[in-house]
């Protein structure tokens, strides 16, 4: 017996012409990556992520911020995508095969959606796999010796410090991606929101924009959030459990797990 809410979500997605998926740190939680707000464990427990992930934090102590990112980046290498990532990739493949529109915007800085096979992925907050110069913006391929360094490397061209290519609090999101997200939020028939606390803007605004434009909003999260409260369908539970169940109810096979 399929849960009626799962059925309702499956029906909405099956009949949608344009689907937008918005993910947050919760979609990677079952891969063992701590969510952004619980990320601070061990020696990082005494630091606030919003402070470290900011130009002020970088200016105050670039070495500390650099070591935090190297610790997070290192942690990503030992973990794999989870069934939630794979189900979203299978959903995209099925929708695209039907000639319908699908795009996935993520707030996450990991690459798990791509590793799981998602193709149309847009990173709202950048990604931890790439680095650039804080002065001349030139991209910088990380060297093995940079990983264990106490201080960030310097740019070979201008000598400024190399930083992670992520969007810090107080920094603008990549203009092209944001524009695309606003437009897609207004156009989509269904927005599937997975694993976000809905606290960080402008990403937290997109489900409201979609809802106001007449879209069906489906929210997947073990805990209620400002987004679950405006969603027509709130699936309370883990993404690694709920998303595969919705995709299965749509009759779509999911590879990988
Ligand atoms: C901007 C990259 C214009 C870095 C991140 C004052 C000055 C300046 C700006 C502001 C200001 N006041 C407010 C703002 C706007 C600010 C903002 O929103 N602040 C918040 C804190 C109020 N936004 C910005 O600054 C943005 N830029 O506005 O530019 C501007 C410029 C100047 C001045 C004014 C405006 C930039 C925001 C981007 C910040 N960078 N990441 C890095 O990662 O190191 S955001 C960071 O938080 C992560 O990317 C993360 O993804 C994101 C959001 O968090 P979530 O993904 O939702 O994760 P979270 O931990 O919060 O929640 C996890 C959820 O998962 C929970 O709900 C949990 O229940 C759920 N969950 C757990 N397990 C599971 C699960 N769900 C499903 N399954 C599970 N198994
Ligand atoms: Zn430079």
Coordinates of C-alpha atoms and ligand atoms in Angstrom, one line a residue:
X1 CA 0.0 0.0 0.0
X2 CA 1.7 3.2 -1.1
X3 CA 1.4 6.2 1.2
X4 CA -1.2 8.6 -0.3
X5 CA 1.2 11.6 0.0
X6 CA 3.8 9.6 -1.9
X7 CA 1.2 8.8 -4.5
X8 CA 0.1 12.5 -4.7
X9 CA 3.7 13.6 -5.2
X10 CA 4.3 11.0 -7.9
X11 CA 1.1 12.1 -9.7
X12 CA 2.2 15.8 -9.6
X13 CA 5.6 15.0 -11.0
X14 CA 4.3 12.5 -13.6
X15 CA 1.9 15.2 -15.0
X16 CA 4.4 18.1 -14.8
X17 CA 5.8 19.6 -18.0
X18 CA 8.5 21.5 -16.2
X19 CA 10.2 20.3 -13.0
X20 CA 12.7 22.2 -10.8
X21 CA 14.5 20.4 -8.0
X22 CA 16.1 22.5 -5.2
X23 CA 18.4 20.7 -2.8
X24 CA 20.3 21.6 0.4
X25 CA 22.7 19.9 2.7
X26 CA 20.1 17.4 3.9
X27 CA 20.3 15.5 0.6
X28 CA 23.9 14.6 1.4
X29 CA 23.3 13.9 5.1
X30 CA 22.8 10.1 4.4
X31 CA 26.1 10.1 2.6
X32 CA 27.7 10.9 6.0
X33 CA 28.3 14.6 5.2
X34 CA 27.2 16.7 8.2
X35 CA 24.6 19.3 7.2
X36 CA 25.7 22.9 7.1
X37 CA 24.3 23.7 10.5
X38 CA 25.5 20.6 12.2
X39 CA 28.8 20.6 10.3
X40 CA 30.6 21.9 13.4
X41 CA 31.9 18.9 15.2
X42 CA 35.3 18.1 16.8
X43 CA 37.9 20.8 16.6
X44 CA 35.5 22.9 14.5
X45 CA 32.7 22.8 17.1
X46 CA 33.7 26.2 18.6
X47 CA 33.4 28.0 15.2
X48 CA 30.2 29.2 13.5
X49 CA 30.0 28.1 9.9
X50 CA 28.4 31.5 8.9
X51 CA 31.5 33.2 10.3
X52 CA 34.1 30.9 8.6
X53 CA 32.2 31.0 5.3
X54 CA 32.4 34.8 5.0
X55 CA 34.8 37.4 3.6
X56 CA 35.2 38.7 7.2
X57 CA 36.2 35.3 8.5
X58 CA 38.7 35.0 5.6
X59 CA 40.2 38.4 6.1
X60 CA 40.5 37.8 9.9
X61 CA 42.3 34.4 9.5
X62 CA 42.7 33.0 6.0
X63 CA 44.7 30.0 7.4
X64 CA 41.8 29.0 9.7
X65 CA 39.3 29.2 6.9
X66 CA 41.6 27.4 4.5
X67 CA 42.1 24.5 7.0
X68 CA 38.3 24.3 7.5
X69 CA 37.7 23.9 3.8
X70 CA 40.5 21.4 3.4
X71 CA 39.0 19.4 6.3
X72 CA 35.5 19.5 4.6
X73 CA 37.0 18.8 1.1
X74 CA 38.9 15.8 2.5
X75 CA 35.8 14.5 4.1
X76 CA 34.0 14.4 0.8
X77 CA 36.5 12.0 -0.8
X78 CA 35.6 9.1 1.4
X79 CA 31.8 9.3 1.0
X80 CA 29.5 8.4 -1.9
X81 CA 26.1 9.6 -3.2
X82 CA 23.1 8.0 -1.4
X83 CA 19.8 6.6 -2.8
X84 CA 18.3 10.1 -2.7
X85 CA 21.0 11.4 -5.2
X86 CA 20.5 8.4 -7.5
X87 CA 16.7 8.7 -7.4
X88 CA 17.0 12.4 -8.5
X89 CA 19.3 11.4 -11.3
X90 CA 16.8 8.7 -12.5
X91 CA 14.0 11.2 -12.3
X92 CA 15.9 13.6 -14.5
X93 CA 16.6 10.9 -17.1
X94 CA 13.0 9.8 -17.2
X95 CA 11.6 13.4 -17.5
X96 CA 14.2 14.4 -20.2
X97 CA 13.4 11.2 -22.1
X98 CA 9.8 12.3 -22.3
X99 CA 11.0 15.6 -23.7
X100 CA 9.9 17.4 -20.6
X101 CA 12.0 20.1 -18.8
X102 CA 14.1 19.3 -15.7
X103 CA 16.7 21.4 -13.9
X104 CA 18.3 20.8 -10.4
X105 CA 19.6 23.8 -8.4
X106 CA 21.7 22.8 -5.4
X107 CA 22.9 24.9 -2.5
X108 CA 25.5 22.3 -1.8
X109 CA 29.2 22.6 -2.6
X110 CA 29.8 18.9 -3.1
X111 CA 29.6 17.1 -6.4
X112 CA 27.4 14.2 -5.4
X113 CA 24.5 15.0 -7.8
X114 CA 27.0 14.8 -10.7
X115 CA 28.6 11.7 -9.4
X116 CA 25.1 10.1 -9.1
X117 CA 24.5 10.9 -12.8
X118 CA 22.5 14.2 -12.6
X119 CA 23.3 16.3 -15.7
X120 CA 21.4 19.6 -15.5
X121 CA 22.9 20.7 -12.1
X122 CA 23.3 24.3 -11.2
X123 CA 25.4 25.2 -8.1
X124 CA 23.9 28.3 -6.4
X125 CA 26.8 28.5 -3.8
X126 CA 29.7 27.3 -5.9
X127 CA 31.6 24.1 -5.4
X128 CA 34.4 22.8 -3.2
X129 CA 36.1 21.1 -6.1
X130 CA 37.4 24.3 -7.6
X131 CA 39.7 27.1 -6.3
X132 CA 40.5 30.6 -7.6
X133 CA 42.7 33.6 -6.8
X134 CA 41.1 36.1 -4.4
X135 CA 42.9 38.9 -6.4
X136 CA 42.9 38.2 -10.1
X137 CA 40.2 35.5 -10.1
X138 CA 42.3 33.1 -12.1
X139 CA 41.3 29.5 -11.4
X140 CA 43.8 27.4 -9.6
X141 CA 44.1 23.6 -9.7
X142 CA 44.7 22.4 -6.1
X143 CA 48.0 20.6 -5.6
X144 CA 48.4 17.7 -3.2
X145 CA 50.7 19.8 -1.0
X146 CA 48.0 22.5 -0.6
X147 CA 45.7 20.1 1.1
X148 CA 47.7 19.8 4.3
X149 CA 49.0 23.4 4.3
X150 CA 48.5 25.6 7.3
X151 CA 47.9 28.6 5.0
X152 CA 46.2 29.0 1.6
X153 CA 48.6 29.0 -1.4
X154 CA 49.5 32.2 -3.2
X155 CA 48.5 32.9 -6.8
X156 CA 51.4 32.2 -9.2
X157 CA 50.4 35.2 -11.3
X158 CA 49.7 38.0 -8.8
X159 CA 50.7 36.6 -5.4
X160 CA 47.2 37.0 -3.8
X161 CA 45.7 34.2 -1.7
X162 CA 43.9 31.3 -3.3
X163 CA 40.4 30.7 -2.0
X164 CA 37.7 28.1 -2.5
X165 CA 35.3 28.8 -5.4
X166 CA 32.3 29.0 -3.2
X167 CA 29.8 31.8 -2.4
X168 CA 30.4 33.2 1.2
X169 CA 27.7 34.9 3.3
X170 CA 27.5 38.5 2.1
X171 CA 28.8 37.6 -1.4
X172 CA 26.6 37.7 -4.5
X173 CA 25.6 34.4 -6.0
X174 CA 26.8 33.8 -9.6
X175 CA 24.6 36.2 -11.5
X176 CA 23.8 33.8 -14.4
X177 CA 22.7 31.0 -12.1
X178 CA 20.6 33.2 -9.9
X179 CA 18.8 34.7 -13.0
X180 CA 18.2 31.2 -14.2
X181 CA 16.8 30.1 -10.8
X182 CA 14.4 33.0 -10.6
X183 CA 13.1 32.4 -14.1
X184 CA 12.8 28.6 -13.6
X185 CA 11.1 29.1 -10.2
X186 CA 8.4 31.2 -12.0
X187 CA 8.0 28.8 -14.9
X188 CA 8.0 25.4 -13.2
X189 CA 4.8 23.3 -12.8
X190 CA 6.3 21.4 -9.8
X191 CA 9.2 22.3 -7.5
X192 CA 10.6 19.4 -5.5
X193 CA 12.6 20.8 -2.5
X194 CA 14.9 18.3 -0.8
X195 CA 16.9 18.7 2.4
X196 CA 17.1 22.4 3.1
X197 CA 16.3 24.4 6.2
X198 CA 15.1 27.2 4.1
X199 CA 17.1 29.8 6.0
X200 CA 19.6 31.0 3.4
X201 CA 18.7 33.6 0.9
X202 CA 18.1 34.0 -2.0
X203 CA 17.7 30.2 -2.4
X204 CA 15.1 30.0 0.4
X205 CA 12.9 32.4 -1.7
X206 CA 12.6 30.2 -4.7
X207 CA 9.9 27.8 -3.3
X208 CA 7.8 30.9 -2.4
X209 CA 8.2 32.3 -5.9
X210 CA 7.2 29.0 -7.4
X211 CA 4.2 28.6 -5.2
X212 CA 3.0 32.2 -5.9
X213 CA 3.4 31.5 -9.6
X214 CA 1.0 28.5 -9.3
X215 CA 3.4 25.6 -9.0
X216 CA 2.9 22.6 -6.8
X217 CA 5.7 22.6 -4.2
X218 CA 6.7 19.2 -2.7
X219 CA 9.1 19.4 0.3
X220 CA 11.1 16.5 1.6
X221 CA 12.7 17.0 5.1
X222 CA 12.6 15.0 8.4
X223 CA 11.9 18.3 10.2
X224 CA 9.2 21.0 9.4
X225 CA 10.7 24.2 7.9
X226 CA 9.3 27.5 6.5
X227 CA 9.2 25.6 3.1
X228 CA 7.3 22.6 4.4
X229 CA 4.7 25.0 5.7
X230 CA 4.0 26.5 2.3
X231 CA 4.3 23.2 0.4
X232 CA 1.1 21.6 -0.9
X233 CA 2.8 18.2 -0.3
X234 CA 5.1 17.8 2.7
X235 CA 6.9 14.4 2.8
X236 CA 8.2 14.2 6.3
X237 CA 11.3 11.9 6.2
X238 CA 14.8 11.4 5.0
X239 CA 15.5 12.1 1.3
X240 CA 17.3 8.8 0.9
X241 CA 14.0 7.1 1.8
X242 CA 11.4 9.4 0.4
X243 CA 12.7 10.4 -3.0
X244 CA 13.3 6.8 -4.1
X245 CA 9.8 5.9 -3.0
X246 CA 8.3 8.8 -5.0
X247 CA 10.3 7.9 -8.1
X248 CA 9.4 4.2 -7.7
X249 CA 5.7 5.2 -7.4
X250 CA 6.2 7.0 -10.8
X251 CA 7.3 3.6 -12.3
X252 CA 10.9 4.8 -12.7
X253 CA 13.8 2.4 -12.1
X254 CA 16.7 3.8 -10.0
X255 CA 20.2 2.6 -10.6
X256 CA 23.0 2.8 -8.0
X257 CA 22.4 3.0 -4.3
Ligands
LIG1 C1 23.5 37.3 -0.8 C2 28.8 28.0 0.5 C3 23.4 39.4 -1.8 C4 29.9 28.2 1.5 C5 26.7 28.9 1.6 C6 23.5 40.4 6.1 C7 24.6 40.7 5.2 C8 24.7 40.0 4.0 C9 23.8 39.1 3.6 C10 22.8 38.8 4.4 C11 22.6 39.4 5.6 N1 21.5 38.9 6.2 C12 21.0 38.0 5.4 C13 21.7 37.9 4.3 C14 21.5 37.1 3.2 C15 22.4 35.8 3.5 C16 21.5 34.8 4.3 O1 20.6 34.3 3.8 N2 21.9 34.7 5.6 C17 21.1 33.8 6.4 C18 22.0 33.1 7.4 C19 20.0 34.6 7.1 N3 22.7 35.3 2.2 C20 23.8 35.6 1.6 O2 24.7 36.3 2.1 C21 23.9 35.1 0.2 N4 24.3 36.2 -0.6 O3 22.5 37.4 -0.2 O4 24.1 38.2 -1.6 C22 23.9 40.3 -0.7 C23 25.2 40.6 -0.7 C24 25.7 41.6 0.3 C25 24.8 42.1 1.2 C26 23.4 41.7 1.2 C27 23.0 40.8 0.3 C28 25.0 34.1 0.1 C29 24.5 32.8 0.7 C30 25.4 31.6 0.4 C31 26.2 31.3 1.6 N5 27.1 30.1 1.3 N6 27.5 27.8 1.2 C32 30.2 26.9 2.2 O5 29.4 25.9 2.1 O6 31.2 26.9 2.9 S1 25.3 28.6 2.3 C33 25.3 27.1 3.2 O7 24.0 27.1 3.9 C34 25.4 25.8 2.5 O8 25.6 26.0 1.1 C35 24.1 25.2 2.7 O9 23.7 24.4 1.7 C36 23.3 26.4 2.9 C37 21.9 26.3 3.4 O10 21.8 25.4 4.4 P1 21.0 24.1 4.0 O11 21.5 23.5 2.8 O12 19.5 24.3 4.2 O13 21.6 23.2 5.2 P2 21.1 23.3 6.7 O14 22.2 22.6 7.4 O15 20.7 24.7 7.0 O16 19.8 22.4 6.7 C38 19.9 21.1 6.4 C39 18.4 20.6 6.3 O17 18.4 19.2 5.9 C40 17.7 20.7 7.6 O18 16.4 21.3 7.4 C41 17.5 19.2 8.1 O19 16.3 19.0 8.7 C42 17.5 18.5 6.7 N7 18.0 17.1 6.8 C43 18.8 16.5 7.6 N8 18.9 15.2 7.3 C44 18.2 15.0 6.2 C45 17.6 16.2 5.8 N9 16.7 16.4 4.8 C46 16.5 15.3 4.0 N10 17.1 14.1 4.3 C47 17.9 13.9 5.3 N11 18.4 12.7 5.6
LIG2 ZN1 46.0 36.1 -8.8

